[in-house]
JSON list of C-alpha atoms in Angstrom, two decimals:
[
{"chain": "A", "resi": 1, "resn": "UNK", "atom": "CA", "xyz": [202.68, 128.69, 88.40]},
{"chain": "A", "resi": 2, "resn": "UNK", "atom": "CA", "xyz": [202.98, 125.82, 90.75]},
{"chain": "A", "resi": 3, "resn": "UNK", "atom": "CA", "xyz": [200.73, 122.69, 90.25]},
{"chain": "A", "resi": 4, "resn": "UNK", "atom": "CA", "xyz": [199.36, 119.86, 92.66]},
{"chain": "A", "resi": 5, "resn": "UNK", "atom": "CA", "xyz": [202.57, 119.41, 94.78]},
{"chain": "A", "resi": 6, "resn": "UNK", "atom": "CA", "xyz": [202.61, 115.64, 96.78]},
{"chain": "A", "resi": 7, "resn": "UNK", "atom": "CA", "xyz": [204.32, 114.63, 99.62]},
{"chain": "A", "resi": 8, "resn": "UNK", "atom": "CA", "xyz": [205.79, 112.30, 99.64]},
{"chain": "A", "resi": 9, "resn": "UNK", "atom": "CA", "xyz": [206.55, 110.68, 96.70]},
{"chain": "A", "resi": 10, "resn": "UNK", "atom": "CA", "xyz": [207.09, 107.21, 97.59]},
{"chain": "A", "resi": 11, "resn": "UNK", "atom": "CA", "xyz": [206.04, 105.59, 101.23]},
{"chain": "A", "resi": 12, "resn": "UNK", "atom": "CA", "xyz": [207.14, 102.50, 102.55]},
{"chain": "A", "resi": 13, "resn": "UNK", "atom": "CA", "xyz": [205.55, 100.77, 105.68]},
{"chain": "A", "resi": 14, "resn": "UNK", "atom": "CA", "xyz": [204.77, 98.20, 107.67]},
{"chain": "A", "resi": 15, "resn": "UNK", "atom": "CA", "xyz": [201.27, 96.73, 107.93]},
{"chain": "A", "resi": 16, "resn": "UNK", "atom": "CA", "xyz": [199.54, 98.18, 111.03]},
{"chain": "A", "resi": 17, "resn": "UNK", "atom": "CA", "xyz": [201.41, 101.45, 111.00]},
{"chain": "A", "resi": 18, "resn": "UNK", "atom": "CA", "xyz": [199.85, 105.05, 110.05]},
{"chain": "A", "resi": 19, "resn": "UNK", "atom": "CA", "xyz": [200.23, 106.79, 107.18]},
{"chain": "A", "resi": 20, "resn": "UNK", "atom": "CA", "xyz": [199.47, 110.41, 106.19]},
{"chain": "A", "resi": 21, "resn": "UNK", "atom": "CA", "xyz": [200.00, 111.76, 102.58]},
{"chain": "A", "resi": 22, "resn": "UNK", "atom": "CA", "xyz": [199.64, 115.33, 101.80]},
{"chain": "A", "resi": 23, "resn": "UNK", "atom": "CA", "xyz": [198.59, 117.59, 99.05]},
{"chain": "A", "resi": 24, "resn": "UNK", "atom": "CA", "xyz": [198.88, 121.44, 98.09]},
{"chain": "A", "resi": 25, "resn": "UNK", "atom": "CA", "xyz": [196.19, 121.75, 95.58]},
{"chain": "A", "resi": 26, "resn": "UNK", "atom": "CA", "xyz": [196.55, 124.83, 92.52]},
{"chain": "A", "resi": 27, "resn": "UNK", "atom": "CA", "xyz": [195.87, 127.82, 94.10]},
{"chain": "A", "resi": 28, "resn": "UNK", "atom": "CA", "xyz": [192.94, 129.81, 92.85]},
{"chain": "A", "resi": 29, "resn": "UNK", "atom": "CA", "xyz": [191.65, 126.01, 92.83]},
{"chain": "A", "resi": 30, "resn": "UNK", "atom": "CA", "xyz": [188.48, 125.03, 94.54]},
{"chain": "A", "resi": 31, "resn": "UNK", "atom": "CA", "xyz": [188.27, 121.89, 94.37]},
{"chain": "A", "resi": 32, "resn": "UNK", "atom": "CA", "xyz": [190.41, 118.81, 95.62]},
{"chain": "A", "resi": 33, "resn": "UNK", "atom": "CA", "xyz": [189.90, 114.91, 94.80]},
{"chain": "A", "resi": 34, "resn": "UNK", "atom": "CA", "xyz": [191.80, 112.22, 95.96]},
{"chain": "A", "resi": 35, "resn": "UNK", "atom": "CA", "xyz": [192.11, 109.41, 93.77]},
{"chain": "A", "resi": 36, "resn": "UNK", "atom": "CA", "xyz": [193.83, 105.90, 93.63]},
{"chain": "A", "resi": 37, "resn": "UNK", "atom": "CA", "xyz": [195.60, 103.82, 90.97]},
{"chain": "A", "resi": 38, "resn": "UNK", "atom": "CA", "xyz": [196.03, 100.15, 90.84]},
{"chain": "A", "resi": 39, "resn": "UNK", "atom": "CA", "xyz": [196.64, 97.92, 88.66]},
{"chain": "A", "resi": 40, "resn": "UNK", "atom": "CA", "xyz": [193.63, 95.24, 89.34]},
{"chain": "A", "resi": 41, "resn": "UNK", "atom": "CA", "xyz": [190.67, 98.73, 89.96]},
{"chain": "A", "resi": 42, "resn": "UNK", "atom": "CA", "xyz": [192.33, 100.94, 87.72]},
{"chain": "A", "resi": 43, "resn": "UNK", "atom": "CA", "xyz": [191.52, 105.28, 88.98]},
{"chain": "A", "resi": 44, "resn": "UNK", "atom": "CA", "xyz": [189.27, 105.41, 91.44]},
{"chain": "A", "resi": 45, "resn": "UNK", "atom": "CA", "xyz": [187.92, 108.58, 93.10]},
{"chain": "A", "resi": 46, "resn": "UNK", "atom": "CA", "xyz": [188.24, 108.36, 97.38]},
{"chain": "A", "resi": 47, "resn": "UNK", "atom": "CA", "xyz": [187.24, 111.65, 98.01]},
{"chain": "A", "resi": 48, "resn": "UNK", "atom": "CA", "xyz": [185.97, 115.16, 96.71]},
{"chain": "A", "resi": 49, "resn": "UNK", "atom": "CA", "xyz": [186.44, 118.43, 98.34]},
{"chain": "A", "resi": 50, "resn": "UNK", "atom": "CA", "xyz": [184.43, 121.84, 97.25]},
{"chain": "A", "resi": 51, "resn": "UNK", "atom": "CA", "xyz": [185.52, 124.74, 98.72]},
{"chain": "A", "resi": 52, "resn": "UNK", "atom": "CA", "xyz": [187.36, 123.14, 101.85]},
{"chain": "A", "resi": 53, "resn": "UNK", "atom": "CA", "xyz": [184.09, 120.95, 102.80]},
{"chain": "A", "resi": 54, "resn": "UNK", "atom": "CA", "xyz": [183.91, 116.94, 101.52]},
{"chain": "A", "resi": 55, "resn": "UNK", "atom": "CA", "xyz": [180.68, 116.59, 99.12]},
{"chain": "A", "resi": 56, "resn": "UNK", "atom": "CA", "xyz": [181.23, 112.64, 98.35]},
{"chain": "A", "resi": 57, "resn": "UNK", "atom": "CA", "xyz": [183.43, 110.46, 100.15]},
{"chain": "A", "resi": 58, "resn": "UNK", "atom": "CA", "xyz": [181.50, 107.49, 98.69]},
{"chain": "A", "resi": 59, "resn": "UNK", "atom": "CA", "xyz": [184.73, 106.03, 97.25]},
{"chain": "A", "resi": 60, "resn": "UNK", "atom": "CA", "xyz": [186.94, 106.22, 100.78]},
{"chain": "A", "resi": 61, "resn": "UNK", "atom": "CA", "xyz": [187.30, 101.92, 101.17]},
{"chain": "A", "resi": 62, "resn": "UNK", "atom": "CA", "xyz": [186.53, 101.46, 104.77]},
{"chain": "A", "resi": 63, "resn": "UNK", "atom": "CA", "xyz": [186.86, 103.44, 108.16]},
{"chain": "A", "resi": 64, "resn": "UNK", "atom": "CA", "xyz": [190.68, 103.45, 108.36]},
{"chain": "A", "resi": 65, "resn": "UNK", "atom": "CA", "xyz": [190.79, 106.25, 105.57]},
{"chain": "A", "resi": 66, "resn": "UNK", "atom": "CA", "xyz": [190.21, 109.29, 106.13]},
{"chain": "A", "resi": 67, "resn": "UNK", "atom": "CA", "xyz": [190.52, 112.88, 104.64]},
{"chain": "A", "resi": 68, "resn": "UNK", "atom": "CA", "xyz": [190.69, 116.60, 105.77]},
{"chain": "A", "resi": 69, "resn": "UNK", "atom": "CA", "xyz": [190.81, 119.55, 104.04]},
{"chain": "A", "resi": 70, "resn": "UNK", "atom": "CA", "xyz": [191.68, 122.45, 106.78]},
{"chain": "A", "resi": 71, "resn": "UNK", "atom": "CA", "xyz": [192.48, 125.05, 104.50]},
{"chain": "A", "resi": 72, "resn": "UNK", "atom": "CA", "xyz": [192.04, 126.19, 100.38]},
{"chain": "A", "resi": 73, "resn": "UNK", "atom": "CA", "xyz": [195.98, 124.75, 100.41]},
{"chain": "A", "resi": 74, "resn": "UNK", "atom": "CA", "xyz": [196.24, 121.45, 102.05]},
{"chain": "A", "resi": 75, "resn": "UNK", "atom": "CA", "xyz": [194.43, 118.62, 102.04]},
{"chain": "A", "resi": 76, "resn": "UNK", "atom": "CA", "xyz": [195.35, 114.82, 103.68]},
{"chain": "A", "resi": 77, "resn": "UNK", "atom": "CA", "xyz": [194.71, 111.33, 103.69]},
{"chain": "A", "resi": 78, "resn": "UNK", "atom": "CA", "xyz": [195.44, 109.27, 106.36]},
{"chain": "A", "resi": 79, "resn": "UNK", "atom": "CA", "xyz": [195.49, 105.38, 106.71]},
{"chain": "A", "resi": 80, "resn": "UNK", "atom": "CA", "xyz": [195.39, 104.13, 109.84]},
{"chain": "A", "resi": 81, "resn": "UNK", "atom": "CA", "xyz": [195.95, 100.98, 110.35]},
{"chain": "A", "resi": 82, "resn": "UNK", "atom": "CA", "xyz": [197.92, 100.02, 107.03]},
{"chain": "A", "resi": 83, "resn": "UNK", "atom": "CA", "xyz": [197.24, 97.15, 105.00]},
{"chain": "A", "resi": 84, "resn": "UNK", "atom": "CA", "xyz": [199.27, 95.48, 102.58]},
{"chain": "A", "resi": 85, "resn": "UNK", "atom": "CA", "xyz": [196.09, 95.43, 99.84]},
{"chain": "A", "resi": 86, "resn": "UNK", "atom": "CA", "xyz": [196.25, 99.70, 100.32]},
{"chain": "A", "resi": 87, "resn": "UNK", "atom": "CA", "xyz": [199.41, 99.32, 98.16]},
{"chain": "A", "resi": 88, "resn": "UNK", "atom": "CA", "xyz": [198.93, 101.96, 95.32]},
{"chain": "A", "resi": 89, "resn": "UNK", "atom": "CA", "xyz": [199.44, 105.47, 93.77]},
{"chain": "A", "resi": 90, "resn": "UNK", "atom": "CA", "xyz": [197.34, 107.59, 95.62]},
{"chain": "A", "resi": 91, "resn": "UNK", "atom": "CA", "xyz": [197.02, 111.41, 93.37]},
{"chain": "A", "resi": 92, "resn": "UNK", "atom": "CA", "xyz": [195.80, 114.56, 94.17]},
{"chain": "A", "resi": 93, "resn": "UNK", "atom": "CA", "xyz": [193.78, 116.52, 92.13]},
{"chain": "A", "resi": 94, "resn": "UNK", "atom": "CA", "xyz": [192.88, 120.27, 91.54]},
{"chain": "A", "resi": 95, "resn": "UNK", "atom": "CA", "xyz": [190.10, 122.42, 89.92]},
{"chain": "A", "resi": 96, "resn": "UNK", "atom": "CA", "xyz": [187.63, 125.27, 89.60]},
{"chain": "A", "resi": 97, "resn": "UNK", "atom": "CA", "xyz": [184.66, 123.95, 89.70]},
{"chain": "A", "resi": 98, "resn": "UNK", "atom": "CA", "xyz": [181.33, 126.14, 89.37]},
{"chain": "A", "resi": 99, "resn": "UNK", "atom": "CA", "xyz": [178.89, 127.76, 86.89]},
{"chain": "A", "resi": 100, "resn": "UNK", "atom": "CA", "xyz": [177.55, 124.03, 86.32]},
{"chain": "A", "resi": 101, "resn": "UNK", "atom": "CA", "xyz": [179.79, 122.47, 84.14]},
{"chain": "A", "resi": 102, "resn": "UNK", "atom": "CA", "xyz": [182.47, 120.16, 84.54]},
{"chain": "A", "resi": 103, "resn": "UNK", "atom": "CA", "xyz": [186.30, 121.81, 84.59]},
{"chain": "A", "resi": 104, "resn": "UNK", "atom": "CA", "xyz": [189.15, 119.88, 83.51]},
{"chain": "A", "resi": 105, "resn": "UNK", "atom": "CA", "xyz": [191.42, 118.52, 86.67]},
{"chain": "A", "resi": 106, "resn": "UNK", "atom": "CA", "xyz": [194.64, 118.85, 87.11]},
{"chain": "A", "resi": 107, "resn": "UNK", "atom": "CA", "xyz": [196.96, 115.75, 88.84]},
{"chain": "A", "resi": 108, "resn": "UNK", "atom": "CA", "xyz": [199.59, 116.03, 91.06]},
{"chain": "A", "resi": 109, "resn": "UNK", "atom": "CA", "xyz": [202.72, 113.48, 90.19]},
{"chain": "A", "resi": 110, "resn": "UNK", "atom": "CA", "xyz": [201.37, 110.94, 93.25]},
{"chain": "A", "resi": 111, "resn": "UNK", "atom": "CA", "xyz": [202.42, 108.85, 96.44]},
{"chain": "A", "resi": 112, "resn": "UNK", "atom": "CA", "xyz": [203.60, 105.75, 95.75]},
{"chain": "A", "resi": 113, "resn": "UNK", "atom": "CA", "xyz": [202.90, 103.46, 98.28]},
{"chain": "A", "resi": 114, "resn": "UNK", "atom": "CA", "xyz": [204.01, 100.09, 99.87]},
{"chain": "A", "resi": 115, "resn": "UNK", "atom": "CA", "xyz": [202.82, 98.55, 102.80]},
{"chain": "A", "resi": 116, "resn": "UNK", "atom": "CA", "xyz": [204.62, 95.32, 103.94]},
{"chain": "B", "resi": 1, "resn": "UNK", "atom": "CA", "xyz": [176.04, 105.69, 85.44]},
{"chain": "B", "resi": 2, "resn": "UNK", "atom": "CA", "xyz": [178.65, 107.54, 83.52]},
{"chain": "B", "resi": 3, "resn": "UNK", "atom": "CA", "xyz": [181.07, 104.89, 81.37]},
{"chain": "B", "resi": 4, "resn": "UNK", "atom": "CA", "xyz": [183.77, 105.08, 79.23]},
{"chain": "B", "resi": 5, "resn": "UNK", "atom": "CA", "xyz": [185.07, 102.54, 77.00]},
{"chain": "B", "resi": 6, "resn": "UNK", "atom": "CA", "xyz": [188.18, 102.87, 75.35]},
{"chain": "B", "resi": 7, "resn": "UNK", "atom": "CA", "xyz": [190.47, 99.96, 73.28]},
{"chain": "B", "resi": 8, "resn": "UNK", "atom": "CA", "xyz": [192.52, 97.89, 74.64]},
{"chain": "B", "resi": 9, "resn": "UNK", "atom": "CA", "xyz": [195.99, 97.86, 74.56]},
{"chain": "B", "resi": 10, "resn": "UNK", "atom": "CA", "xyz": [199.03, 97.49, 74.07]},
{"chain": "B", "resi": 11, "resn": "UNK", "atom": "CA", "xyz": [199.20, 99.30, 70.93]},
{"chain": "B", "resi": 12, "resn": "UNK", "atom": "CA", "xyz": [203.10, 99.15, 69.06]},
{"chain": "B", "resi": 13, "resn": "UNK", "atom": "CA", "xyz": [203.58, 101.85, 66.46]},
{"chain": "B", "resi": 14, "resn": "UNK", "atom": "CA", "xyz": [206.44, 102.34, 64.38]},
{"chain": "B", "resi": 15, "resn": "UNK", "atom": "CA", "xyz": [207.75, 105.92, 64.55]},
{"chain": "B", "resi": 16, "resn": "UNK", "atom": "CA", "xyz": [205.95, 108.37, 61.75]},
{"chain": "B", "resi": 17, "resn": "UNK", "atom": "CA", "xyz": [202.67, 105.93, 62.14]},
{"chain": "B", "resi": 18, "resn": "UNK", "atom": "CA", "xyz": [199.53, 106.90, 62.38]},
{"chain": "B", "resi": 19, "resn": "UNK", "atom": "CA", "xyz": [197.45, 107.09, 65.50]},
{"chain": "B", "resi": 20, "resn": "UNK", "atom": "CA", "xyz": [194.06, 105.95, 66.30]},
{"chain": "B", "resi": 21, "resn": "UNK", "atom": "CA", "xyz": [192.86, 104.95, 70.11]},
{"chain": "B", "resi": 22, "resn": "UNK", "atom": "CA", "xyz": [189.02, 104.47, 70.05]},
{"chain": "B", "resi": 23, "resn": "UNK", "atom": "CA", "xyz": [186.92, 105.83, 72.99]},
{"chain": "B", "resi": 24, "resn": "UNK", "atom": "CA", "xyz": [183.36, 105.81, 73.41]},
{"chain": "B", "resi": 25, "resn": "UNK", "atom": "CA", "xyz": [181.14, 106.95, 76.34]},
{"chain": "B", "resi": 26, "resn": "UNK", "atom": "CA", "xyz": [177.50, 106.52, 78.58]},
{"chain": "B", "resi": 27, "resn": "UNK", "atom": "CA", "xyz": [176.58, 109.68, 79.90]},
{"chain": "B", "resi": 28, "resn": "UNK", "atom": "CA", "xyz": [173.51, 111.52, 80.30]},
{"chain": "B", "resi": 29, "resn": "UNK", "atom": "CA", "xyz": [172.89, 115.31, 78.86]},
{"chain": "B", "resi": 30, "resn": "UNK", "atom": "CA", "xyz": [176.30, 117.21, 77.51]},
{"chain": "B", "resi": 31, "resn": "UNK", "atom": "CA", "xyz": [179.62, 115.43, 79.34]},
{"chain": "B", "resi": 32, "resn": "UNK", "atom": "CA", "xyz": [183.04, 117.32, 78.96]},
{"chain": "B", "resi": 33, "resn": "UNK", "atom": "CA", "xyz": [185.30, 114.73, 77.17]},
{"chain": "B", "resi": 34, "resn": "UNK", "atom": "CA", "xyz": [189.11, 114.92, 78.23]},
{"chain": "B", "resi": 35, "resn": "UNK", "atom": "CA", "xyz": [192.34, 112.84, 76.92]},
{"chain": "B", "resi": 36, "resn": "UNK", "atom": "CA", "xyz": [194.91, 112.56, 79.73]},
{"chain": "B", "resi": 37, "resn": "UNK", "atom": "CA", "xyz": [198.25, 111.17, 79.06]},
{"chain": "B", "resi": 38, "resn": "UNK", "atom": "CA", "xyz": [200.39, 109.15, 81.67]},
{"chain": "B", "resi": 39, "resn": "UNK", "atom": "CA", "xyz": [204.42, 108.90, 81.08]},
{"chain": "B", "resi": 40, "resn": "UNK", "atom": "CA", "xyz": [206.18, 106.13, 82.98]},
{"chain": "B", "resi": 41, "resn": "UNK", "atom": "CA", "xyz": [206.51, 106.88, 86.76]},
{"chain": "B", "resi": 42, "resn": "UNK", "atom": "CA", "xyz": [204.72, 110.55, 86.69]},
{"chain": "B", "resi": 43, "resn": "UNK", "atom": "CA", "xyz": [201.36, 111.83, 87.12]},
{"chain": "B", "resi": 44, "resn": "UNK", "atom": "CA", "xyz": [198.36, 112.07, 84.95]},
{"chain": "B", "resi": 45, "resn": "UNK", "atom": "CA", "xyz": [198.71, 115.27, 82.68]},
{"chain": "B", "resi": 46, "resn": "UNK", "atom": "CA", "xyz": [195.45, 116.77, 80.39]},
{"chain": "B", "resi": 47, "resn": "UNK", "atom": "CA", "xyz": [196.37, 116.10, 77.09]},
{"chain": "B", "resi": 48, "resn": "UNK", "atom": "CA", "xyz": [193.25, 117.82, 75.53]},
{"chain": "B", "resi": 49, "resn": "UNK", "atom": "CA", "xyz": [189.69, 118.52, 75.72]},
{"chain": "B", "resi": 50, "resn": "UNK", "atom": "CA", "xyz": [186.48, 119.21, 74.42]},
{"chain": "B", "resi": 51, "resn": "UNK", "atom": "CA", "xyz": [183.16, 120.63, 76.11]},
{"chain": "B", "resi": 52, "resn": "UNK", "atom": "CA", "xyz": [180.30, 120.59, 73.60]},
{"chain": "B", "resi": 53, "resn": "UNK", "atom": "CA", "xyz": [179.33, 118.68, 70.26]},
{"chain": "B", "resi": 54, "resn": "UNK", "atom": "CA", "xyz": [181.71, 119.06, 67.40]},
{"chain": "B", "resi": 55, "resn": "UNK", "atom": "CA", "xyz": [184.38, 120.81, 69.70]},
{"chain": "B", "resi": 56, "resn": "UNK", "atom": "CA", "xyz": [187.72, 119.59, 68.15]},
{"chain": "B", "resi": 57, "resn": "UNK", "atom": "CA", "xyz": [190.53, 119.74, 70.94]},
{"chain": "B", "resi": 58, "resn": "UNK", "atom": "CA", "xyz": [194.24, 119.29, 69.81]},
{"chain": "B", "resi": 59, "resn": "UNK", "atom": "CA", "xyz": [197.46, 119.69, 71.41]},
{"chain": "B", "resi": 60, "resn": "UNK", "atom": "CA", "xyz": [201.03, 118.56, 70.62]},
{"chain": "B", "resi": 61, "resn": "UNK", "atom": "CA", "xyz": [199.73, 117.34, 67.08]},
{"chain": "B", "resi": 62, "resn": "UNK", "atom": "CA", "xyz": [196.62, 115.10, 69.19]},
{"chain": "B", "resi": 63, "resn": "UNK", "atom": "CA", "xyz": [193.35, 115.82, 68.23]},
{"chain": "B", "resi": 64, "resn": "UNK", "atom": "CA", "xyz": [190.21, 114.29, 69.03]},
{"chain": "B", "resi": 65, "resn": "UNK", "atom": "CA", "xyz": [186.07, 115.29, 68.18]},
{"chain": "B", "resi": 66, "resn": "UNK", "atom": "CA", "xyz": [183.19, 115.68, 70.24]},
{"chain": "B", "resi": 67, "resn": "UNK", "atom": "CA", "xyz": [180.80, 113.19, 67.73]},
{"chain": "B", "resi": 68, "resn": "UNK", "atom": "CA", "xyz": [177.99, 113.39, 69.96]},
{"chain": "B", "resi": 69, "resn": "UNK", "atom": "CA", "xyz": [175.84, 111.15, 67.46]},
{"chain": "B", "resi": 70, "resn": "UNK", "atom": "CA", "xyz": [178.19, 108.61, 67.91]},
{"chain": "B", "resi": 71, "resn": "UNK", "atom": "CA", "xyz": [178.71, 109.15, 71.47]},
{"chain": "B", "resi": 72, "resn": "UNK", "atom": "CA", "xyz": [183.12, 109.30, 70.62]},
{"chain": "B", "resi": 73, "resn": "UNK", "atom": "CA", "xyz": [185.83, 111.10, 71.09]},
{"chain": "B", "resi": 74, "resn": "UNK", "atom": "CA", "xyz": [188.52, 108.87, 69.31]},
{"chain": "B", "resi": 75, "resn": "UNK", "atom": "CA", "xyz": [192.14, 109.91, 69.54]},
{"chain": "B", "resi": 76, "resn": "UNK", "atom": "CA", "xyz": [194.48, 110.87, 66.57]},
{"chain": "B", "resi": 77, "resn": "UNK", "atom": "CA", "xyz": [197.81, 111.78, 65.75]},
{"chain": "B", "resi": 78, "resn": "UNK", "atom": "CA", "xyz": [199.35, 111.79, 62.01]},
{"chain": "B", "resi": 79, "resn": "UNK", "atom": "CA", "xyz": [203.06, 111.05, 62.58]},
{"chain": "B", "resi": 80, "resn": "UNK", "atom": "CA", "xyz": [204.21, 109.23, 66.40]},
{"chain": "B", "resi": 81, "resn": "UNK", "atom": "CA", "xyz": [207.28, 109.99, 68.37]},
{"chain": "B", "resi": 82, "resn": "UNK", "atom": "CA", "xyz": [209.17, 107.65, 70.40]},
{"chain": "B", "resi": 83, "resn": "UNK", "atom": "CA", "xyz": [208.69, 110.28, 73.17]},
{"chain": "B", "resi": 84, "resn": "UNK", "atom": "CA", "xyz": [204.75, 109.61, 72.83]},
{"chain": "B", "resi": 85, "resn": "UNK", "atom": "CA", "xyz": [205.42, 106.10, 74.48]},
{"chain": "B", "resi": 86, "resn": "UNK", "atom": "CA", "xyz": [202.79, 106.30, 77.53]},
{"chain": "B", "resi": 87, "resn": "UNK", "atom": "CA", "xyz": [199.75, 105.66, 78.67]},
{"chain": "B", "resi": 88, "resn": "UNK", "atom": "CA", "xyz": [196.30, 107.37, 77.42]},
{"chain": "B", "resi": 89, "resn": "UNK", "atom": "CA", "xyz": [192.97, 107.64, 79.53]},
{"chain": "B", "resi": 90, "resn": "UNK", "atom": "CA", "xyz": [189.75, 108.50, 77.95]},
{"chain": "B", "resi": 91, "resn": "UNK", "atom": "CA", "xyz": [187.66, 110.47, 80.39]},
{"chain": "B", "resi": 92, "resn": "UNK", "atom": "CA", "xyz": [184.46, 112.57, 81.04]},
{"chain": "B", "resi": 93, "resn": "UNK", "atom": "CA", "xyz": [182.60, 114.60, 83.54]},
{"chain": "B", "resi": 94, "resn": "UNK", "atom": "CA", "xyz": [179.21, 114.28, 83.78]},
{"chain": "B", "resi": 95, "resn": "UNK", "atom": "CA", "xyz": [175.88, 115.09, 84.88]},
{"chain": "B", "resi": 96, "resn": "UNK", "atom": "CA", "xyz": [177.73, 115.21, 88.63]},
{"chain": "B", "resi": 97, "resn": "UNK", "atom": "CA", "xyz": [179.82, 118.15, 87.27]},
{"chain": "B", "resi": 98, "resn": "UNK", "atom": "CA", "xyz": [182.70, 117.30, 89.23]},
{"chain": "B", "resi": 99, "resn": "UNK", "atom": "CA", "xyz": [183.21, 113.39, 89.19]},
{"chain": "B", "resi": 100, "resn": "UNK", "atom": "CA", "xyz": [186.03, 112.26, 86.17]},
{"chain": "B", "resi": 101, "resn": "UNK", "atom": "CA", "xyz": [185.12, 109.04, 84.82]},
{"chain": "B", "resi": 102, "resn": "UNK", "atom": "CA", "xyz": [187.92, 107.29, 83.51]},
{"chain": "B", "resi": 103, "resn": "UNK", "atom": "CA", "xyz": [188.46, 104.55, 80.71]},
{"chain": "B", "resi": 104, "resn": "UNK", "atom": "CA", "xyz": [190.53, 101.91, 81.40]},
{"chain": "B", "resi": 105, "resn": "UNK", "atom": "CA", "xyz": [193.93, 103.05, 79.67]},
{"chain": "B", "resi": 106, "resn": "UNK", "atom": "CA", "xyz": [195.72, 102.77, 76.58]},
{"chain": "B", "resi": 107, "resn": "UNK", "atom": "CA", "xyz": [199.28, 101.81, 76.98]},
{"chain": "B", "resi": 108, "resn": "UNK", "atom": "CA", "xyz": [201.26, 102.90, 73.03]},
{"chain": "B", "resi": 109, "resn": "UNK", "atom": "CA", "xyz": [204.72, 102.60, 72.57]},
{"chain": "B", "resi": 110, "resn": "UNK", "atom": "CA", "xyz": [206.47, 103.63, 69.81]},
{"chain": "B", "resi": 111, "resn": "UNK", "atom": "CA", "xyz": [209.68, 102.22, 68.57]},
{"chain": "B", "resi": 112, "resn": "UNK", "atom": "CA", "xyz": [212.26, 103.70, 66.96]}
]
């Protein structure tokens, strides 16, 4: 079986331009978290999905991220406009979640980032 | 809030050594406990996991406990591998039931 596929794997930009990443979670899988890696903050989660809907998008930075989840099979984030400080590995995430205990996630290889 | 603490690296083995990264956590009622390893340039891969007290998981000759008395879940292995060079994250989900909380990362290599 498949896991988290990513796309792509590395992204170079410019500061200022937009910048979409893309994720096809585990299928069966109902939920989807983005997270991001740096050196300086460590993980940190951006966003949760449950069943296609976002339940906590408390960790998104600021108003140029955003996430959508339009179907059980594809999720994005989008950064728009860039900065160089958004430099990072962004991952994608899968689980089942449900029956009110945790279930262990499983992490997609990530997007490495630049922004110039 | 949920916490983990785990000990800081770098940690340099000799090949055949033995293997001990500390991790201890803040959580309230019964966390799942996870070890997730990290090879150079890839993804973060579930190494094991336990989801009650006393649960032992192992894989690939890793184990780790569930000491809920001691609020740990410290990570072993008897005899390294070169090819266990990589990073290790300590990591639970809480009370939330969906949010992984992560340690900090322990980066182990292992020389020949």
């Amino acid at each position: 079986d498949a896991g988290v596929i990513q796309s792509p794997r590395h992204e170079v930009t410019e500061m200022g331009q937009e910048v979409t990443l893309r994720c096809k979670p585990i299928s069966g899988h109902n939920s989807l978290f983005w997270y991001r890696q740096t050196m300086m903050r460590g993980l940190e989660l951006l966003i949760y999905f449950n069943n296609n809907v976002p339940i906590d998008d408390s960790g998104m930075p600021e108003d140029r991220f955003s996430a959508k989840m339009p179907n059980a099979s594809f999720s994005t984030l989008k950064i728009q406009p860039s900065e160089p400080r958004d430099s990072a590995v962004y991952f994608c995430a899968s689980s089942r979640t449900g029956g009110g205990r945790g279930y262990e996630q499983y992490f997609g290889p990530g997007t490495r980032l630049t922004v110039t | 809030g949920d916490s983990v603490t785990q000990m800081e690296g770098p940690v340099t083995l000799s090949e055949e050594a033995f293997l001990t990264i500390n991790c201890t956590y803040t959580a309230t009622g019964y966390p799942s406990l996870f070890w997730y390893v990290q090879y150079p340039g890839e993804g973060l891969q579930l190494l094991l996991k336990a989801t009650k007290a006393d649960d032992k998981g192992s894989n690939k000759g890793f184990e780790a406990t569930y000491r809920k008395e001691t609020t740990s879940f410290h990570l072993e292995k008897g005899s390294v591998q070169v090819s266990d060079s990589a990073v290790y994250f300590c990591a639970l989900i809480g009370g939330s039931n969906y949010k992984l909380t992560f340690g900090k990362g322990t980066l182990l290599t292992v020389n020949p």
